[in-house]
Structure formats: C-alpha cells, structure tokens
Amino acid sequence: MAFLTKHAAIVSLSLAASLLVGCNANNTSPEQAKVDNAQVTAPSYDLNQLIRQVQLNDEQQYQDSTQFTPLKHHKTLVNYVEQMALDLVDTMQSEQDIAIAVTSFVDLDASLNNSSQLGNQLSESFIHQLQQFGYGVVDFKTTDQILVNERGDFVFSRDIENLANKRIASHVLSGTLIYRSSGVEVNTRVIDVQSKRVIASSQKVLPYYVLKNDDINLKRASIN
C-alpha cells in the first residue's frame, strides 16, 4: 500500500510539472514573442558591398581570361608578321612597283621616338616578308662604303653622315606599339613619302606568351 501511494505521488508531481510548462508556453506575452523572433532574424547585408564584390569577381575572371597562357604552342613573332604582311599586300597589289624603307616600330607615346627590341625586330621581319612577296625594299642604313676595323667589317650605320644624302625610297613602312592587358597591339602602315597618304595598313595583337617564348625584351631600346 505504501508503494502505491509513493508511485501515485511521483505521477502527480510529473503531471503538475507538465501543466506548469504548458501554462508558461501558453501565457507567453506578445512582447516576449517579438523579442524571440528578433533573435532568430537573418543577418542583414550591405547591397553596395555585394555589388562591388560581384564586380571584383568579374574583373578577376576577365583578367584571367585575357592573360591565358597555353601550356604548349608553336606560335612565333614571325607568324604574326607574316599575317600582317599579307594584310598589307592585299591592299598594295596595284602599288607593287615601289621602293619601301622599313623603320623601327615605336611606342605610342607623346614623343613617338621610343623603340624597343620588339620594335626593331618587327622592322627586320617586315623587310624579309615584303621582299618575299616581291616588293622592292631599300635599306637606308646601308653606307656607301664598307667600314673595316679590328672589330669586323661593317656596312650598316645609324650615323646620318655615313648615309646617302639622296632619297632612295618612295614609301615607308612603320607602326606603333600599344601595350594592352593581353598583349602588344601592333598598328602597321605603308605611307607614300611624297603625299603622306597611307596606302595599306594592318593591326594585330601579339600575345605576351608569344613574345616571352621568343625571349623578346619589351624594355626601351638603347641605340648609340
């Protein structure tokens, strides 16, 4: 009998505790509910910050795509010069009986007097390509005499006093270099010396990975 009484008391206490919890839950005030809801509200975000982050991600993806470097390629500077020479030849077909002087390509800056290894190498490559297409190319750096000394035998010079005084070219080929994010933009033109008329032009972008593969230095050339 004592055991049943003790068991009934425990059951009564459990029911009482359950009723108290239920009453507390049902008696929660609206103000308390608002506080509880505020505590679980999702954090707010700065819209301008999110937009800026998206823009930065897009800029990074664009930069990565423009600076793409293939693991293996066979492109060289000569390949691009061949393409540009073809562009020039397509518009010079009626002008084949001309004498073209090829000068150094220069950086597109305020002076237009700054060249580089790339600028000089482009001019040398165009001399070969134009001659291959049958155009008359003159090298104005050739002197009237061969200079012989202990260092060797020389026929080229950049000293104006050693060069021909008369005009030997009817046209000149040159161009400008613009440094873009993905490579160097080369703008080439053939100009009539007398009228200054552009008779042919071409434009190509030389990827940096091609120039790197050819060990071409983009720093300004130092010509003595």
Coordinates of N, CA and C in Angstrom, one line a residue:
M1 N 0.8 -1.2 0.0 CA 0.0 0.0 0.0 C 0.9 1.3 0.0
A2 N 1.9 1.2 0.8 CA 2.9 2.4 0.8 C 3.5 2.6 -0.5
F3 N 3.8 1.5 -1.2 CA 4.5 1.6 -2.5 C 3.6 2.3 -3.5
L4 N 2.2 1.9 -3.5 CA 1.3 2.5 -4.5 C 1.1 4.0 -4.2
T5 N 1.1 4.3 -2.9 CA 1.0 5.8 -2.5 C 2.1 6.6 -3.0
K6 N 3.4 6.0 -2.9 CA 4.6 6.7 -3.3 C 4.6 6.9 -4.8
H7 N 4.2 5.9 -5.6 CA 4.1 5.9 -7.0 C 3.1 6.9 -7.5
A8 N 2.0 7.0 -6.8 CA 0.9 8.0 -7.2 C 1.4 9.4 -7.0
A9 N 2.2 9.6 -6.0 CA 2.8 10.9 -5.7 C 3.7 11.4 -6.8
I10 N 4.5 10.4 -7.2 CA 5.5 10.8 -8.3 C 4.8 11.1 -9.6
V11 N 3.7 10.4 -9.9 CA 2.9 10.6 -11.1 C 2.3 12.0 -11.0
S12 N 1.8 12.3 -9.9 CA 1.1 13.6 -9.6 C 2.1 14.8 -9.8
L13 N 3.3 14.6 -9.3 CA 4.3 15.7 -9.5 C 4.7 15.8 -10.9
S14 N 4.8 14.8 -11.7 CA 5.2 14.8 -13.1 C 4.1 15.6 -13.9
L15 N 2.8 15.2 -13.6 CA 1.7 15.9 -14.3 C 1.7 17.4 -14.0
A16 N 1.9 17.7 -12.7 CA 1.9 19.1 -12.3 C 3.0 19.9 -13.0
A17 N 4.2 19.3 -13.2 CA 5.3 20.0 -13.9 C 5.0 20.2 -15.3
S18 N 4.3 19.2 -15.9 CA 3.9 19.3 -17.3 C 2.9 20.4 -17.5
L19 N 1.9 20.5 -16.6 CA 0.9 21.5 -16.7 C 1.5 22.9 -16.5
L20 N 2.5 23.1 -15.6 CA 3.2 24.4 -15.4 C 3.9 24.8 -16.7
V21 N 4.6 23.9 -17.3 CA 5.4 24.2 -18.6 C 4.4 24.6 -19.6
G22 N 3.3 23.9 -19.8 CA 2.3 24.2 -20.8 C 1.7 25.6 -20.5
C23 N 1.4 25.9 -19.3 CA 0.9 27.2 -18.9 C 1.8 28.3 -19.3
N24 N 3.1 28.1 -19.0 CA 4.1 29.1 -19.3 C 4.2 29.4 -20.8
A25 N 4.1 28.3 -21.6 CA 4.2 28.4 -23.0 C 3.0 29.2 -23.6
N26 N 1.8 28.8 -23.0 CA 0.5 29.5 -23.5 C 0.4 30.9 -23.0
N27 N 1.1 31.2 -21.9 CA 1.0 32.6 -21.3 C 2.1 33.5 -21.8
T28 N 2.9 33.1 -22.9 CA 4.0 34.0 -23.3 C 3.4 35.2 -23.9
S29 N 3.9 36.4 -23.5 CA 3.3 37.6 -23.9 C 3.7 37.9 -25.4
P30 N 3.0 38.8 -26.1 CA 3.3 39.2 -27.5 C 4.7 39.9 -27.5
E31 N 5.0 40.7 -26.5 CA 6.3 41.4 -26.5 C 7.4 40.4 -26.4
Q32 N 7.3 39.3 -25.6 CA 8.3 38.3 -25.5 C 8.5 37.6 -26.8
A33 N 7.4 37.3 -27.5 CA 7.4 36.6 -28.8 C 8.2 37.4 -29.8
K34 N 8.0 38.8 -29.8 CA 8.7 39.6 -30.7 C 10.2 39.6 -30.5
V35 N 10.6 39.6 -29.2 CA 12.0 39.5 -28.8 C 12.6 38.2 -29.3
D36 N 11.8 37.1 -29.1 CA 12.4 35.8 -29.6 C 12.5 35.8 -31.1
N37 N 11.5 36.3 -31.8 CA 11.6 36.3 -33.2 C 12.8 37.2 -33.7
A38 N 13.0 38.3 -33.1 CA 14.1 39.2 -33.5 C 15.4 38.5 -33.3
Q39 N 15.5 37.6 -32.3 CA 16.8 36.9 -32.1 C 17.1 35.9 -33.2
V40 N 16.1 35.4 -33.9 CA 16.4 34.5 -35.0 C 16.2 35.1 -36.4
T41 N 16.1 36.4 -36.4 CA 16.0 37.1 -37.7 C 17.4 36.9 -38.5
A42 N 17.3 36.7 -39.8 CA 18.5 36.5 -40.6 C 19.3 37.8 -40.6
P43 N 20.7 37.7 -40.6 CA 21.5 38.9 -40.6 C 21.3 39.7 -41.9
S44 N 21.5 41.1 -41.8 CA 21.3 41.9 -43.0 C 22.6 42.1 -43.7
Y45 N 22.6 42.4 -45.0 CA 23.8 42.5 -45.9 C 23.8 43.9 -46.5
D46 N 25.0 44.4 -46.8 CA 25.2 45.7 -47.4 C 25.1 45.4 -48.9
L47 N 24.0 46.0 -49.6 CA 23.8 45.7 -51.0 C 25.0 46.3 -51.9
N48 N 25.5 47.5 -51.5 CA 26.6 48.0 -52.3 C 27.8 47.2 -52.2
Q49 N 28.1 46.6 -51.0 CA 29.2 45.7 -50.8 C 29.1 44.5 -51.7
L50 N 27.9 43.9 -51.7 CA 27.7 42.7 -52.5 C 27.9 43.0 -54.0
I51 N 27.4 44.2 -54.5 CA 27.6 44.5 -55.9 C 29.0 44.7 -56.2
R52 N 29.8 45.4 -55.3 CA 31.2 45.6 -55.5 C 32.0 44.3 -55.6
Q53 N 31.6 43.3 -54.7 CA 32.2 42.0 -54.7 C 32.0 41.3 -56.1
V54 N 30.8 41.4 -56.6 CA 30.5 40.8 -57.9 C 31.3 41.4 -59.0
Q55 N 31.5 42.7 -58.9 CA 32.3 43.4 -59.9 C 33.7 43.0 -59.9
L56 N 34.2 42.8 -58.7 CA 35.6 42.4 -58.5 C 35.8 41.0 -59.0
N57 N 34.8 40.1 -58.8 CA 34.9 38.8 -59.3 C 34.9 38.7 -60.8
D58 N 34.1 39.6 -61.4 CA 34.0 39.7 -62.9 C 35.3 40.2 -63.5
E59 N 35.9 41.2 -62.8 CA 37.2 41.8 -63.3 C 38.3 40.7 -63.2
Q60 N 38.3 40.0 -62.1 CA 39.3 38.9 -62.0 C 39.2 37.9 -63.0
Q61 N 37.9 37.5 -63.3 CA 37.7 36.4 -64.3 C 38.1 37.0 -65.7
Y62 N 37.9 38.3 -66.0 CA 38.3 38.8 -67.3 C 39.8 38.9 -67.4
Q63 N 40.5 39.3 -66.3 CA 41.9 39.4 -66.3 C 42.5 38.0 -66.5
D64 N 42.0 37.0 -65.9 CA 42.5 35.6 -66.0 C 42.3 35.1 -67.5
S65 N 41.2 35.5 -68.1 CA 40.9 35.0 -69.5 C 41.8 35.7 -70.5
T66 N 42.1 37.1 -70.2 CA 43.0 37.8 -71.2 C 44.4 37.4 -71.0
Q67 N 44.8 36.9 -69.9 CA 46.2 36.6 -69.7 C 46.4 35.1 -69.8
F68 N 45.6 34.4 -70.5 CA 45.7 33.0 -70.7 C 47.0 32.6 -71.4
T69 N 47.7 31.7 -70.9 CA 48.9 31.2 -71.5 C 48.8 29.7 -71.7
P70 N 48.8 29.3 -73.0 CA 48.7 27.8 -73.2 C 49.9 27.1 -72.7
L71 N 49.7 25.8 -72.3 CA 50.8 25.0 -71.8 C 51.8 24.7 -72.9
K72 N 51.3 24.6 -74.2 CA 52.2 24.3 -75.3 C 51.7 25.0 -76.6
H73 N 52.5 25.7 -77.3 CA 52.1 26.3 -78.5 C 53.3 26.4 -79.4
H74 N 53.1 26.7 -80.7 CA 54.2 26.8 -81.7 C 54.1 28.1 -82.4
K75 N 53.4 29.1 -81.9 CA 53.4 30.4 -82.5 C 54.6 31.2 -82.2
T76 N 55.1 32.0 -83.2 CA 56.3 32.8 -83.1 C 55.9 34.2 -83.6
L77 N 56.8 35.2 -83.3 CA 56.6 36.5 -83.8 C 56.6 36.5 -85.4
V78 N 57.4 35.7 -86.0 CA 57.4 35.6 -87.5 C 56.0 35.3 -88.0
N79 N 55.3 34.4 -87.4 CA 53.9 34.0 -87.8 C 53.0 35.2 -87.9
Y80 N 53.1 36.1 -86.9 CA 52.2 37.2 -86.8 C 52.6 38.3 -87.8
V81 N 53.9 38.4 -88.1 CA 54.4 39.3 -89.1 C 54.0 38.9 -90.5
E82 N 54.0 37.6 -90.7 CA 53.5 37.0 -92.0 C 52.0 37.4 -92.2
Q83 N 51.2 37.3 -91.2 CA 49.8 37.7 -91.3 C 49.6 39.1 -91.6
M84 N 50.4 40.0 -90.9 CA 50.3 41.4 -91.1 C 50.8 41.8 -92.5
A85 N 51.9 41.1 -93.0 CA 52.4 41.4 -94.3 C 51.3 41.0 -95.4
L86 N 50.6 39.9 -95.2 CA 49.6 39.5 -96.1 C 48.5 40.6 -96.1
D87 N 48.1 41.1 -95.0 CA 47.1 42.2 -94.9 C 47.6 43.4 -95.8
L88 N 48.8 43.8 -95.6 CA 49.4 44.9 -96.4 C 49.4 44.6 -97.9
V89 N 49.8 43.4 -98.3 CA 49.9 43.1 -99.7 C 48.6 43.1 -100.3
D90 N 47.5 42.7 -99.6 CA 46.2 42.6 -100.2 C 45.7 44.0 -100.7
T91 N 46.2 45.1 -100.0 CA 45.8 46.4 -100.4 C 46.9 47.1 -101.2
M92 N 48.0 46.5 -101.5 CA 49.1 47.1 -102.2 C 49.3 46.5 -103.6
Q93 N 48.4 45.7 -104.1 CA 48.6 44.9 -105.3 C 48.8 45.9 -106.5
S94 N 48.2 47.0 -106.5 CA 48.4 48.0 -107.6 C 49.6 48.9 -107.4
E95 N 50.3 48.7 -106.2 CA 51.4 49.5 -105.9 C 52.7 48.7 -105.8
Q96 N 52.8 47.7 -106.6 CA 54.0 46.8 -106.4 C 55.3 47.4 -106.9
D97 N 55.2 48.3 -107.8 CA 56.5 48.9 -108.4 C 56.8 50.1 -107.5
I98 N 57.2 49.9 -106.3 CA 57.6 50.9 -105.4 C 58.8 50.5 -104.6
A99 N 59.5 51.5 -104.0 CA 60.6 51.2 -103.1 C 60.3 51.5 -101.7
I100 N 60.3 50.5 -100.8 CA 59.8 50.7 -99.4 C 61.0 50.7 -98.5
A101 N 61.1 51.7 -97.6 CA 62.0 51.7 -96.5 C 61.3 51.3 -95.2
V102 N 61.8 50.4 -94.4 CA 61.2 50.0 -93.2 C 61.9 50.5 -92.0
T103 N 61.2 51.2 -91.1 CA 61.8 51.8 -89.9 C 61.3 51.1 -88.7
S104 N 62.0 51.5 -87.6 CA 61.7 50.9 -86.3 C 60.2 51.2 -85.9
F105 N 59.5 50.2 -85.3 CA 58.2 50.5 -84.7 C 58.4 51.2 -83.3
V106 N 57.6 52.1 -83.0 CA 57.7 52.9 -81.8 C 56.6 52.8 -80.9
D107 N 56.8 53.1 -79.6 CA 55.7 53.1 -78.6 C 54.8 54.3 -78.9
L108 N 53.5 54.1 -78.8 CA 52.6 55.2 -79.0 C 52.5 56.1 -77.7
D109 N 53.5 57.0 -77.7 CA 53.5 57.9 -76.6 C 53.6 59.3 -77.1
A110 N 53.9 60.3 -76.3 CA 53.9 61.7 -76.7 C 55.0 62.0 -77.7
S111 N 56.2 61.3 -77.6 CA 57.3 61.7 -78.4 C 57.3 60.9 -79.7
L112 N 56.8 59.7 -79.8 CA 56.9 58.8 -80.9 C 58.3 58.5 -81.3
N113 N 59.2 58.6 -80.4 CA 60.7 58.4 -80.7 C 61.3 57.2 -79.8
N114 N 60.4 56.5 -79.1 CA 60.9 55.4 -78.3 C 60.6 54.0 -78.9
S115 N 61.7 53.3 -79.1 CA 61.6 52.0 -79.7 C 62.1 50.9 -78.6
S116 N 62.1 49.7 -79.1 CA 62.5 48.6 -78.2 C 63.0 47.4 -79.0
Q117 N 63.4 46.4 -78.4 CA 63.8 45.2 -79.1 C 62.7 44.7 -80.0
L118 N 61.5 44.7 -79.5 CA 60.3 44.3 -80.3 C 60.1 45.2 -81.5
G119 N 60.2 46.5 -81.3 CA 60.1 47.5 -82.4 C 61.1 47.3 -83.5
N120 N 62.4 47.0 -83.1 CA 63.4 46.8 -84.1 C 63.3 45.4 -84.8
Q121 N 62.9 44.4 -84.0 CA 62.7 43.1 -84.6 C 61.6 43.0 -85.6
L122 N 60.5 43.8 -85.3 CA 59.4 43.8 -86.2 C 59.8 44.4 -87.6
S123 N 60.6 45.5 -87.5 CA 61.1 46.1 -88.8 C 62.0 45.2 -89.6
E124 N 62.8 44.4 -88.9 CA 63.7 43.5 -89.6 C 62.9 42.3 -90.2
S125 N 61.8 41.9 -89.5 CA 61.0 40.8 -90.1 C 60.2 41.3 -91.3
F126 N 59.7 42.5 -91.2 CA 59.0 43.1 -92.4 C 59.8 43.3 -93.6
I127 N 61.1 43.6 -93.4 CA 62.0 43.7 -94.6 C 62.0 42.3 -95.3
H128 N 62.1 41.3 -94.6 CA 62.2 39.9 -95.2 C 60.8 39.6 -95.9
Q129 N 59.7 39.8 -95.1 CA 58.4 39.4 -95.6 C 58.0 40.2 -96.9
L130 N 58.3 41.5 -97.0 CA 57.9 42.3 -98.1 C 58.8 41.8 -99.3
Q131 N 60.1 41.6 -99.1 CA 60.9 41.1 -100.2 C 60.5 39.8 -100.7
Q132 N 60.0 38.9 -99.8 CA 59.5 37.6 -100.2 C 58.2 37.7 -101.1
F133 N 57.4 38.8 -100.9 CA 56.2 39.0 -101.7 C 56.6 39.7 -103.0
G134 N 57.8 40.0 -103.2 CA 58.2 40.7 -104.5 C 58.2 42.2 -104.5
Y135 N 58.2 42.8 -103.3 CA 58.2 44.3 -103.3 C 59.6 44.7 -103.2
G136 N 59.9 45.9 -103.8 CA 61.2 46.5 -103.6 C 61.4 47.1 -102.3
V137 N 62.4 46.6 -101.5 CA 62.7 47.1 -100.2 C 64.1 47.7 -100.2
V138 N 64.2 48.9 -99.7 CA 65.6 49.6 -99.6 C 66.0 49.6 -98.1
D139 N 67.2 49.4 -97.9 CA 67.8 49.6 -96.5 C 68.6 50.8 -96.4
F140 N 68.0 51.9 -95.9 CA 68.6 53.2 -95.9 C 69.8 53.2 -94.9
K141 N 69.9 52.2 -94.1 CA 71.1 52.2 -93.1 C 72.3 51.7 -93.7
T142 N 72.3 51.3 -95.0 CA 73.5 50.9 -95.7 C 74.3 52.0 -96.1
T143 N 75.6 52.0 -95.8 CA 76.5 53.1 -96.2 C 77.1 52.9 -97.6
D144 N 77.7 54.0 -98.1 CA 78.3 53.9 -99.4 C 79.6 53.1 -99.5
Q145 N 80.2 53.0 -98.3 CA 81.5 52.3 -98.2 C 81.4 51.2 -97.1
I146 N 82.3 50.2 -97.2 CA 82.4 49.2 -96.1 C 83.5 49.7 -95.1
L147 N 83.1 49.7 -93.9 CA 84.0 50.1 -92.8 C 84.7 48.9 -92.3
V148 N 86.0 48.9 -92.3 CA 86.8 47.7 -91.9 C 87.7 48.2 -90.7
N149 N 87.6 47.5 -89.6 CA 88.4 47.7 -88.5 C 88.7 46.4 -87.7
E150 N 89.3 46.5 -86.6 CA 89.7 45.3 -85.8 C 88.5 44.6 -85.3
R151 N 87.4 45.2 -85.2 CA 86.2 44.5 -84.7 C 85.4 43.8 -85.8
G152 N 85.7 44.1 -87.1 CA 85.0 43.4 -88.1 C 84.8 44.3 -89.3
D153 N 83.9 43.8 -90.3 CA 83.6 44.6 -91.5 C 82.2 45.0 -91.4
F154 N 81.9 46.3 -91.6 CA 80.6 46.8 -91.4 C 80.0 47.6 -92.6
V155 N 78.8 47.4 -92.8 CA 78.1 48.2 -93.9 C 76.9 48.9 -93.4
F156 N 76.4 48.7 -92.2 CA 75.3 49.4 -91.7 C 75.7 50.5 -90.7
S157 N 74.9 51.5 -90.6 CA 75.3 52.6 -89.7 C 74.0 53.4 -89.4
R158 N 74.0 54.0 -88.2 CA 72.9 54.9 -87.8 C 73.4 56.4 -87.8
D159 N 74.6 56.6 -88.2 CA 75.2 57.9 -88.3 C 74.8 58.6 -89.6
I160 N 74.0 59.7 -89.5 CA 73.5 60.3 -90.6 C 74.5 60.7 -91.6
E161 N 75.7 61.0 -91.1 CA 76.8 61.5 -92.0 C 77.3 60.3 -92.9
N162 N 77.1 59.1 -92.5 CA 77.6 58.0 -93.3 C 76.5 57.4 -94.3
L163 N 75.3 58.0 -94.2 CA 74.3 57.5 -95.1 C 74.1 58.4 -96.3
A164 N 73.3 57.8 -97.3 CA 73.1 58.5 -98.5 C 72.3 59.8 -98.3
N165 N 72.7 60.8 -99.1 CA 72.1 62.1 -99.0 C 70.8 62.2 -99.8
K166 N 70.7 61.4 -100.8 CA 69.5 61.5 -101.7 C 68.4 60.5 -101.2
R167 N 67.2 60.8 -101.6 CA 66.1 60.0 -101.2 C 66.1 58.7 -102.0
I168 N 66.0 57.6 -101.4 CA 66.1 56.3 -102.2 C 64.8 55.5 -102.0
A169 N 63.8 56.0 -101.2 CA 62.6 55.3 -101.0 C 61.4 56.2 -101.4
S170 N 60.4 55.5 -102.1 CA 59.2 56.3 -102.4 C 58.1 56.1 -101.3
H171 N 58.3 55.0 -100.5 CA 57.3 54.7 -99.5 C 58.1 54.3 -98.2
V172 N 57.4 54.4 -97.1 CA 58.0 53.9 -95.8 C 57.0 53.0 -95.1
L173 N 57.5 52.0 -94.5 CA 56.6 51.1 -93.6 C 57.1 51.3 -92.2
S174 N 56.1 51.6 -91.3 CA 56.4 51.7 -89.9 C 55.1 51.4 -89.1
G175 N 55.2 51.6 -87.8 CA 54.0 51.3 -87.0 C 54.2 51.7 -85.6
T176 N 53.1 51.6 -84.8 CA 53.1 51.9 -83.4 C 52.8 50.7 -82.5
L177 N 53.3 50.8 -81.3 CA 53.1 49.7 -80.3 C 52.2 50.2 -79.1
I178 N 51.1 49.5 -78.8 CA 50.3 49.8 -77.7 C 50.2 48.6 -76.7
Y179 N 50.6 48.8 -75.5 CA 50.7 47.7 -74.5 C 49.3 47.5 -73.9
R180 N 48.6 46.4 -74.2 CA 47.3 46.0 -73.7 C 47.5 45.0 -72.6
S181 N 46.4 44.6 -72.0 CA 46.4 43.6 -70.9 C 46.8 42.2 -71.4
S182 N 46.4 41.9 -72.6 CA 46.6 40.6 -73.2 C 47.8 40.5 -74.1
G183 N 48.4 41.6 -74.5 CA 49.5 41.6 -75.4 C 49.8 42.9 -76.0
V184 N 50.7 43.0 -77.0 CA 51.1 44.3 -77.6 C 50.3 44.5 -78.9
E185 N 49.5 45.5 -79.0 CA 48.8 45.8 -80.2 C 49.8 46.5 -81.2
V186 N 49.9 46.0 -82.4 CA 50.8 46.5 -83.4 C 49.9 47.1 -84.5
N187 N 50.1 48.4 -84.8 CA 49.5 49.0 -85.9 C 50.5 49.4 -86.9
T188 N 50.4 48.7 -88.1 CA 51.3 48.9 -89.2 C 50.7 49.7 -90.3
R189 N 51.6 50.5 -91.0 CA 51.1 51.2 -92.2 C 52.2 51.4 -93.2
V190 N 51.8 51.5 -94.4 CA 52.7 51.9 -95.5 C 52.3 53.3 -96.0
I191 N 53.3 54.2 -96.0 CA 52.9 55.6 -96.3 C 53.7 56.1 -97.5
D192 N 53.0 56.8 -98.4 CA 53.7 57.5 -99.5 C 54.5 58.7 -99.0
V193 N 55.8 58.7 -99.2 CA 56.6 59.7 -98.6 C 56.2 61.1 -99.2
Q194 N 55.9 61.2 -100.4 CA 55.6 62.4 -101.1 C 54.3 63.0 -100.6
S195 N 53.2 62.2 -100.7 CA 51.9 62.7 -100.3 C 51.5 62.5 -98.9
K196 N 52.2 61.6 -98.2 CA 51.9 61.2 -96.8 C 50.6 60.4 -96.8
R197 N 50.2 59.8 -97.9 CA 49.0 59.0 -97.9 C 49.3 57.6 -97.5
V198 N 48.4 57.1 -96.6 CA 48.5 55.7 -96.2 C 47.9 54.8 -97.3
I199 N 48.7 53.9 -97.9 CA 48.2 53.1 -98.9 C 47.9 51.7 -98.4
A200 N 48.3 51.3 -97.2 CA 48.0 50.0 -96.7 C 48.2 50.0 -95.2
S201 N 47.4 49.2 -94.5 CA 47.5 49.1 -93.0 C 47.1 47.8 -92.5
S202 N 47.6 47.5 -91.3 CA 47.3 46.2 -90.7 C 47.3 46.4 -89.2
Q203 N 46.6 45.5 -88.4 CA 46.5 45.6 -87.0 C 46.5 44.2 -86.4
K204 N 47.3 43.9 -85.5 CA 47.4 42.6 -84.8 C 47.8 42.8 -83.3
V205 N 47.3 41.9 -82.5 CA 47.7 41.9 -81.1 C 48.7 40.7 -80.9
L206 N 49.9 41.0 -80.4 CA 50.9 39.9 -80.2 C 50.8 39.5 -78.7
P207 N 50.3 38.3 -78.5 CA 50.2 37.8 -77.1 C 51.5 37.8 -76.3
Y208 N 51.4 38.1 -75.1 CA 52.7 38.2 -74.3 C 53.4 36.8 -74.2
Y209 N 52.6 35.7 -74.2 CA 53.2 34.4 -74.1 C 54.0 34.1 -75.4
V210 N 53.7 34.7 -76.5 CA 54.4 34.5 -77.8 C 55.8 35.3 -77.7
L211 N 55.7 36.5 -77.2 CA 56.9 37.3 -77.0 C 57.8 36.7 -76.0
K212 N 57.2 36.2 -74.9 CA 58.1 35.5 -73.9 C 58.8 34.3 -74.5
N213 N 58.0 33.6 -75.3 CA 58.6 32.3 -75.9 C 59.8 32.7 -76.8
D214 N 59.7 33.9 -77.5 CA 60.8 34.3 -78.4 C 61.9 35.1 -77.6
D215 N 61.8 35.2 -76.3 CA 62.8 35.9 -75.5 C 62.9 37.4 -75.9
I216 N 61.8 38.0 -76.2 CA 61.8 39.4 -76.7 C 61.7 40.3 -75.5
N217 N 62.6 41.3 -75.3 CA 62.6 42.2 -74.2 C 61.7 43.4 -74.7
L218 N 60.8 43.8 -73.8 CA 59.9 44.9 -74.1 C 60.4 46.2 -73.6
K219 N 61.5 46.2 -72.9 CA 62.0 47.5 -72.4 C 62.6 48.3 -73.6
R220 N 62.6 49.6 -73.3 CA 63.0 50.6 -74.3 C 64.4 50.3 -74.8
A221 N 64.6 50.3 -76.1 CA 65.9 50.0 -76.7 C 66.9 51.2 -76.5
S222 N 68.1 50.9 -76.3 CA 69.2 51.9 -76.2 C 70.0 51.8 -77.4
I223 N 69.9 52.8 -78.3 CA 70.6 52.8 -79.5 C 71.7 53.9 -79.5
N224 N 72.9 53.6 -79.7 CA 74.0 54.6 -79.6 C 74.3 55.1 -81.1

